[in-house]
Amino acid sequence: MIKSWEKSKFLAPILIAVIVLLANILYISGYSNPNPLNTRSGLSNSLQNNVFSGQNNIDPNDGFLTQALGKESAEDIIHGKLPWWDYDQQVGSPLAGAMQSASFFPPVLILYFSTGMTYFHIFLEMVAGIATYYLLLRLGLRKLTSSVGGVVFALSSVFVWFWTPNTNPIALLPLLILGIEIAYARAKSGKKHGWLILAVALALSIYAGFPEVTGLDTLLAVCWAVVRLFQANPKFRARFFKKMLLGAATGLLLASPIIVAFLDYFRYANVGDHATAITASVNTIGIPAFFMPYIYGPIFGLNNFDASGNLSYFWSNVGGYITGLSFILSCCRTNWN
């Protein structure tokens, strides 16, 4: 079975996509409806829990930002207008320049449909998983190991607990690193080009709608590229550096419309409480939840039974968890070719 797995070219990506679909089967089947229009808008007064109480994700901006601004952007594009301006906020405000609408991020068109939120994030999970698979494969891991890694990342806590714009660039991080690895291999073999995937991944990361996360992803990519630059043989180091410059410059040029819109609005924008959000933290009850995410029940599900308010504080500030499989894999020694 493993031999046939190693020989197959498309089995692993297809399997990763199927596993992502199965993981979301309760949403796809209609048994559970994650549409933020029902839970965040205040338009419904007949919400009914299925088996468990609680919410399907942590941040209410899945409705306030991702769905509301994303759907508005999608409607503008489908009707032949560029989504530069949001006419629905008082006297109006920049729509694309505010970034979190992800107005020019291609998958945002999925949000035009009533079930768009579900399939938008399923798509991101598939991109994250399949890109991780090809990255691990490029790093010399076997196909089976790379497949497991792809599934683990696709179903990681950041995609399970957050349906907000901050998750969008994270799905593209493995594609960004993959672009660096392809450029490194092409420079090593003396071949031309090899920087296109890097450029596309960088541009899409910027268009994805959350510049803070894009900045962190890019910082990691830069560190990765610097390590590869020092590892490179001096004979092809200049070629690799040139490919990095071409990829980065092309990516920034491709993303220039949203960069200009963002910088133009940034001079007047008010980030509110987020200016001091860096001081937020999780209290000590968050330590066991880091490894057992539902030890305190469903998300916000038991808050009414906690007079101390610790549960509410925990769910409002937690950023994710480590899955058991991720922890086991991190403890395993891996020999790269």
Short mmCIF file of C-alpha atoms in Angstrom, two decimals:
data_model
loop_
_atom_site.label_atom_id
_atom_site.label_comp_id
_atom_site.label_asym_id
_atom_site.label_seq_id
_atom_site.Cartn_x
_atom_site.Cartn_y
_atom_site.Cartn_z
CA MET A 1 0.00 0.00 0.00
CA ILE A 2 2.81 2.41 0.90
CA LYS A 3 4.60 1.58 -2.36
CA SER A 4 1.50 2.41 -4.40
CA TRP A 5 1.17 5.62 -2.39
CA GLU A 6 4.73 6.61 -3.25
CA LYS A 7 4.16 5.94 -6.96
CA SER A 8 0.90 7.87 -7.23
CA LYS A 9 1.17 11.50 -8.35
CA PHE A 10 -2.21 12.93 -7.38
CA LEU A 11 -3.46 10.55 -4.68
CA ALA A 12 -2.12 12.59 -1.75
CA PRO A 13 -3.56 16.00 -2.78
CA ILE A 14 -6.92 14.40 -3.56
CA LEU A 15 -6.93 12.59 -0.21
CA ILE A 16 -6.07 15.81 1.66
CA ALA A 17 -8.99 17.56 -0.06
CA VAL A 18 -11.34 14.67 0.79
CA ILE A 19 -10.28 14.68 4.46
CA VAL A 20 -10.90 18.43 4.66
CA LEU A 21 -14.39 17.89 3.22
CA LEU A 22 -15.08 15.09 5.71
CA ALA A 23 -13.90 17.29 8.58
CA ASN A 24 -16.53 19.86 7.54
CA ILE A 25 -19.27 17.33 6.78
CA LEU A 26 -21.61 18.66 9.51
CA TYR A 27 -21.57 22.04 7.78
CA ILE A 28 -21.75 20.69 4.24
CA SER A 29 -24.65 18.37 5.08
CA GLY A 30 -26.64 21.19 6.65
CA TYR A 31 -26.82 19.46 10.05
CA SER A 32 -25.08 22.50 11.55
CA ASN A 33 -25.34 25.95 9.99
CA PRO A 34 -22.27 28.15 10.63
CA ASN A 35 -23.62 31.12 8.67
CA PRO A 36 -22.68 34.23 10.71
CA LEU A 37 -25.83 35.93 9.42
CA ASN A 38 -27.73 33.75 11.88
CA THR A 39 -25.47 34.21 14.89
CA ARG A 40 -23.94 37.70 14.60
CA SER A 41 -26.53 39.89 12.89
CA GLY A 42 -29.21 39.89 15.59
CA LEU A 43 -31.80 39.15 12.92
CA SER A 44 -32.66 35.71 14.29
CA ASN A 45 -34.40 35.01 17.58
CA SER A 46 -34.92 31.28 17.14
CA LEU A 47 -31.39 29.85 17.25
CA GLN A 48 -31.33 26.26 18.37
CA ASN A 49 -28.35 24.20 19.42
CA ASN A 50 -27.96 20.65 18.18
CA VAL A 51 -26.10 18.36 20.55
CA PHE A 52 -23.86 20.91 22.29
CA SER A 53 -24.25 24.54 23.26
CA GLY A 54 -21.65 27.14 22.36
CA GLN A 55 -20.37 28.65 19.14
CA ASN A 56 -18.53 27.20 16.16
CA ASN A 57 -15.69 29.74 16.32
CA ILE A 58 -14.22 32.35 18.62
CA ASP A 59 -14.17 35.71 16.87
CA PRO A 60 -17.46 37.48 15.97
CA ASN A 61 -15.66 39.21 13.12
CA ASP A 62 -16.51 36.20 10.99
CA GLY A 63 -19.79 38.06 10.52
CA PHE A 64 -18.85 41.69 11.17
CA LEU A 65 -15.90 41.66 8.75
CA THR A 66 -15.32 38.49 6.73
CA GLN A 67 -18.90 37.94 5.59
CA ALA A 68 -20.23 41.50 5.58
CA LEU A 69 -17.32 43.19 3.81
CA GLY A 70 -16.38 40.14 1.75
CA LYS A 71 -19.88 39.73 0.35
CA GLU A 72 -20.08 43.44 -0.43
CA SER A 73 -16.78 43.21 -2.30
CA ALA A 74 -17.92 40.12 -4.20
CA GLU A 75 -21.18 41.80 -5.21
CA ASP A 76 -19.31 44.86 -6.49
CA ILE A 77 -16.94 42.73 -8.59
CA ILE A 78 -19.72 40.55 -10.00
CA HIS A 79 -21.64 43.70 -10.99
CA GLY A 80 -18.61 45.13 -12.77
CA LYS A 81 -17.43 47.59 -10.08
CA LEU A 82 -14.13 47.71 -8.27
CA PRO A 83 -14.74 47.55 -4.49
CA TRP A 84 -12.82 50.68 -3.55
CA TRP A 85 -15.49 52.30 -1.38
CA ASP A 86 -17.95 51.10 1.26
CA TYR A 87 -21.12 53.19 1.03
CA ASP A 88 -22.84 51.35 3.88
CA GLN A 89 -20.76 52.83 6.72
CA GLN A 90 -22.15 56.23 7.69
CA VAL A 91 -20.75 58.74 5.15
CA GLY A 92 -18.67 55.95 3.61
CA SER A 93 -15.17 54.58 4.09
CA PRO A 94 -12.53 52.78 2.02
CA LEU A 95 -13.47 49.16 1.42
CA ALA A 96 -10.41 47.65 -0.22
CA GLY A 97 -8.00 49.94 1.65
CA ALA A 98 -9.33 48.78 5.00
CA MET A 99 -7.73 45.43 4.08
CA GLN A 100 -9.91 43.11 6.19
CA SER A 101 -12.49 42.97 3.42
CA ALA A 102 -9.88 41.09 1.34
CA SER A 103 -11.63 42.76 -1.60
CA PHE A 104 -9.14 41.69 -4.29
CA PHE A 105 -8.40 38.25 -2.83
CA PRO A 106 -9.75 35.89 -5.55
CA PRO A 107 -11.53 33.40 -3.20
CA VAL A 108 -13.60 36.27 -1.77
CA LEU A 109 -15.97 35.77 -4.73
CA ILE A 110 -17.19 32.61 -2.99
CA LEU A 111 -18.73 34.85 -0.29
CA TYR A 112 -21.28 36.05 -2.83
CA PHE A 113 -23.29 32.88 -2.18
CA SER A 114 -25.38 32.19 0.92
CA THR A 115 -23.17 29.29 2.01
CA GLY A 116 -20.03 31.10 0.90
CA MET A 117 -18.44 31.34 4.35
CA THR A 118 -18.30 27.57 4.71
CA TYR A 119 -16.79 26.92 1.29
CA PHE A 120 -14.47 29.93 1.51
CA HIS A 121 -12.76 28.41 4.56
CA ILE A 122 -12.88 24.89 3.20
CA PHE A 123 -11.01 26.22 0.18
CA LEU A 124 -8.40 27.90 2.42
CA GLU A 125 -7.92 24.66 4.37
CA MET A 126 -7.37 22.75 1.13
CA VAL A 127 -4.84 25.32 -0.09
CA ALA A 128 -3.00 25.16 3.24
CA GLY A 129 -2.94 21.37 3.30
CA ILE A 130 -1.94 20.76 -0.32
CA ALA A 131 0.73 23.50 -0.27
CA THR A 132 2.17 22.00 2.93
CA TYR A 133 2.25 18.58 1.27
CA TYR A 134 4.28 19.87 -1.69
CA LEU A 135 6.56 21.87 0.60
CA LEU A 136 7.38 18.83 2.76
CA LEU A 137 7.86 16.77 -0.38
CA ARG A 138 10.30 19.39 -1.67
CA LEU A 139 12.18 19.20 1.64
CA GLY A 140 12.81 15.50 1.07
CA LEU A 141 10.12 13.83 3.16
CA ARG A 142 8.29 10.77 1.87
CA LYS A 143 4.86 11.17 0.31
CA LEU A 144 3.06 9.49 3.20
CA THR A 145 4.78 11.70 5.77
CA SER A 146 4.16 14.81 3.67
CA SER A 147 0.49 13.87 3.36
CA VAL A 148 0.10 13.57 7.13
CA GLY A 149 1.80 16.95 7.54
CA GLY A 150 -0.57 18.49 5.01
CA VAL A 151 -3.64 17.14 6.78
CA VAL A 152 -2.38 18.28 10.20
CA PHE A 153 -1.82 21.85 9.00
CA ALA A 154 -5.09 22.00 7.03
CA LEU A 155 -7.07 21.03 10.14
CA SER A 156 -5.01 23.01 12.65
CA SER A 157 -6.61 25.19 15.31
CA VAL A 158 -6.19 28.45 13.42
CA PHE A 159 -8.62 27.27 10.74
CA VAL A 160 -10.96 25.46 13.14
CA TRP A 161 -11.45 28.27 15.67
CA PHE A 162 -11.08 31.38 13.50
CA TRP A 163 -13.18 32.24 10.45
CA THR A 164 -11.86 35.78 10.37
CA PRO A 165 -9.53 37.60 7.92
CA ASN A 166 -6.44 36.94 10.08
CA THR A 167 -6.47 33.28 8.97
CA ASN A 168 -6.38 34.06 5.24
CA PRO A 169 -2.63 34.75 4.88
CA ILE A 170 -1.74 31.75 7.08
CA ALA A 171 -3.10 29.39 4.43
CA LEU A 172 -0.57 30.85 1.99
CA LEU A 173 2.49 30.58 4.25
CA PRO A 174 3.53 27.10 3.04
CA LEU A 175 3.13 28.29 -0.56
CA LEU A 176 5.44 31.22 0.20
CA ILE A 177 8.10 28.92 1.66
CA LEU A 178 7.60 26.51 -1.25
CA GLY A 179 8.36 29.36 -3.65
CA ILE A 180 11.67 29.96 -1.89
CA GLU A 181 12.55 26.25 -2.05
CA ILE A 182 11.77 26.07 -5.78
CA ALA A 183 13.92 29.15 -6.43
CA TYR A 184 16.72 27.60 -4.37
CA ALA A 185 16.58 24.33 -6.31
CA ARG A 186 16.51 26.14 -9.68
CA ALA A 187 19.48 28.29 -8.70
CA LYS A 188 21.35 25.23 -7.50
CA SER A 189 20.81 23.41 -10.79
CA GLY A 190 21.61 26.50 -12.88
CA LYS A 191 18.11 26.70 -14.41
CA LYS A 192 16.29 29.89 -15.29
CA HIS A 193 13.19 31.34 -13.65
CA GLY A 194 11.84 29.56 -10.54
CA TRP A 195 10.65 32.72 -8.76
CA LEU A 196 7.06 32.89 -10.09
CA ILE A 197 5.43 30.88 -7.26
CA LEU A 198 7.18 33.09 -4.72
CA ALA A 199 5.83 36.21 -6.44
CA VAL A 200 2.27 34.88 -6.67
CA ALA A 201 2.30 33.64 -3.04
CA LEU A 202 3.56 37.01 -1.78
CA ALA A 203 0.98 38.95 -3.79
CA LEU A 204 -1.88 36.72 -2.63
CA SER A 205 -0.70 36.99 0.98
CA ILE A 206 -0.95 40.77 0.75
CA TYR A 207 -4.34 40.62 -0.95
CA ALA A 208 -5.57 38.13 1.70
CA GLY A 209 -6.65 40.93 3.99
CA PHE A 210 -4.63 41.00 7.21
CA PRO A 211 -1.31 42.88 6.87
CA GLU A 212 -0.13 42.04 10.41
CA VAL A 213 -0.21 38.31 9.74
CA THR A 214 1.20 38.82 6.24
CA GLY A 215 4.07 40.72 7.85
CA LEU A 216 4.79 37.85 10.25
CA ASP A 217 4.60 35.30 7.43
CA THR A 218 6.95 37.41 5.32
CA LEU A 219 9.38 37.75 8.23
CA LEU A 220 9.52 33.95 8.53
CA ALA A 221 9.99 33.66 4.76
CA VAL A 222 12.84 36.19 4.84
CA CYS A 223 14.55 34.24 7.64
CA TRP A 224 14.11 31.04 5.63
CA ALA A 225 15.60 32.69 2.54
CA VAL A 226 18.57 34.06 4.53
CA VAL A 227 19.31 30.58 5.90
CA ARG A 228 19.16 29.13 2.39
CA LEU A 229 21.40 31.94 1.14
CA PHE A 230 24.11 31.04 3.65
CA GLN A 231 23.67 27.33 2.93
CA ALA A 232 24.07 27.89 -0.79
CA ASN A 233 27.33 27.18 -2.54
CA PRO A 234 29.08 30.49 -3.36
CA LYS A 235 28.95 29.46 -7.03
CA PHE A 236 25.17 29.84 -7.24
CA ARG A 237 24.51 32.15 -4.27
CA ALA A 238 24.21 35.20 -6.52
CA ARG A 239 21.68 33.38 -8.78
CA PHE A 240 19.54 32.50 -5.76
CA PHE A 241 19.68 36.06 -4.42
CA LYS A 242 18.64 37.38 -7.83
CA LYS A 243 15.65 35.02 -7.94
CA MET A 244 14.62 36.19 -4.46
CA LEU A 245 14.76 39.82 -5.54
CA LEU A 246 12.80 39.12 -8.73
CA GLY A 247 10.15 37.15 -6.84
CA ALA A 248 9.75 39.77 -4.11
CA ALA A 249 9.71 42.70 -6.55
CA THR A 250 7.18 41.01 -8.84
CA GLY A 251 4.98 40.07 -5.89
CA LEU A 252 4.96 43.66 -4.62
CA LEU A 253 4.18 44.97 -8.11
CA LEU A 254 1.30 42.51 -8.48
CA ALA A 255 -0.06 43.65 -5.11
CA SER A 256 0.56 47.37 -5.74
CA PRO A 257 -3.17 48.29 -6.15
CA ILE A 258 -4.02 47.12 -2.63
CA ILE A 259 -0.75 48.42 -1.15
CA VAL A 260 -1.46 51.92 -2.48
CA ALA A 261 -5.06 51.80 -1.22
CA PHE A 262 -3.94 50.58 2.20
CA LEU A 263 -1.18 53.16 2.67
CA ASP A 264 -3.51 55.94 1.52
CA TYR A 265 -6.10 54.97 4.14
CA PHE A 266 -3.61 54.12 6.88
CA ARG A 267 -2.83 57.82 7.47
CA TYR A 268 -6.41 58.39 8.66
CA ALA A 269 -7.38 55.00 10.08
CA ASN A 270 -8.11 54.43 13.76
CA VAL A 271 -7.32 50.94 15.01
CA GLY A 272 -9.07 51.52 18.37
CA ASP A 273 -8.45 48.93 21.08
CA HIS A 274 -6.15 46.99 18.76
CA ALA A 275 -3.44 49.58 19.40
CA THR A 276 -2.88 47.93 22.79
CA ALA A 277 -4.00 44.39 21.91
CA ILE A 278 -0.41 43.20 22.22
CA THR A 279 -0.84 43.28 26.00
CA ALA A 280 -3.65 40.70 25.92
CA SER A 281 -2.87 37.28 27.35
CA VAL A 282 -4.53 34.07 28.51
CA ASN A 283 -4.78 33.37 32.24
CA THR A 284 -3.41 30.22 33.85
CA ILE A 285 -6.48 28.13 33.07
CA GLY A 286 -5.39 28.32 29.44
CA ILE A 287 -2.39 26.03 30.03
CA PRO A 288 -4.27 22.67 30.00
CA ALA A 289 -6.53 23.95 27.20
CA PHE A 290 -3.44 24.40 25.05
CA PHE A 291 -3.31 20.61 24.73
CA MET A 292 -6.96 19.73 25.52
CA PRO A 293 -8.90 22.48 23.74
CA TYR A 294 -12.38 21.49 24.91
CA ILE A 295 -11.54 20.76 28.51
CA TYR A 296 -13.82 23.69 29.45
CA GLY A 297 -16.60 22.65 27.13
CA PRO A 298 -17.70 24.14 23.79
CA ILE A 299 -16.63 27.64 22.78
CA PHE A 300 -18.39 30.12 25.12
CA GLY A 301 -20.80 27.27 25.92
CA LEU A 302 -20.45 27.21 29.72
CA ASN A 303 -19.82 30.89 30.41
CA ASN A 304 -23.16 31.33 32.18
CA PHE A 305 -22.10 28.78 34.80
CA ASP A 306 -18.86 30.59 35.67
CA ALA A 307 -19.39 33.48 38.07
CA SER A 308 -15.67 34.31 38.10
CA GLY A 309 -15.62 35.32 34.45
CA ASN A 310 -12.43 33.32 33.83
CA LEU A 311 -14.01 31.25 31.06
CA SER A 312 -15.22 34.32 29.20
CA TYR A 313 -11.77 35.90 29.49
CA PHE A 314 -10.13 32.68 28.30
CA TRP A 315 -12.32 32.24 25.21
CA SER A 316 -11.98 35.93 24.34
CA ASN A 317 -8.17 35.83 24.26
CA VAL A 318 -7.14 32.29 23.34
CA GLY A 319 -5.36 31.96 20.01
CA GLY A 320 -5.52 28.22 19.34
CA TYR A 321 -4.21 24.91 20.59
CA ILE A 322 -1.75 22.14 19.75
CA THR A 323 -3.36 19.00 18.36
CA GLY A 324 -2.23 15.66 19.74
CA LEU A 325 -0.92 14.55 16.36
CA SER A 326 1.08 17.77 15.94
CA PHE A 327 2.66 17.26 19.36
CA ILE A 328 3.58 13.64 18.57
CA LEU A 329 5.07 14.55 15.20
CA SER A 330 7.11 17.37 16.74
CA CYS A 331 8.69 14.84 19.10
CA CYS A 332 9.69 12.51 16.29
CA ARG A 333 13.10 12.71 14.69
CA THR A 334 12.97 13.19 10.94
CA ASN A 335 15.89 12.60 8.60
CA TRP A 336 15.77 14.91 5.57
CA ASN A 337 17.55 14.02 2.39
#
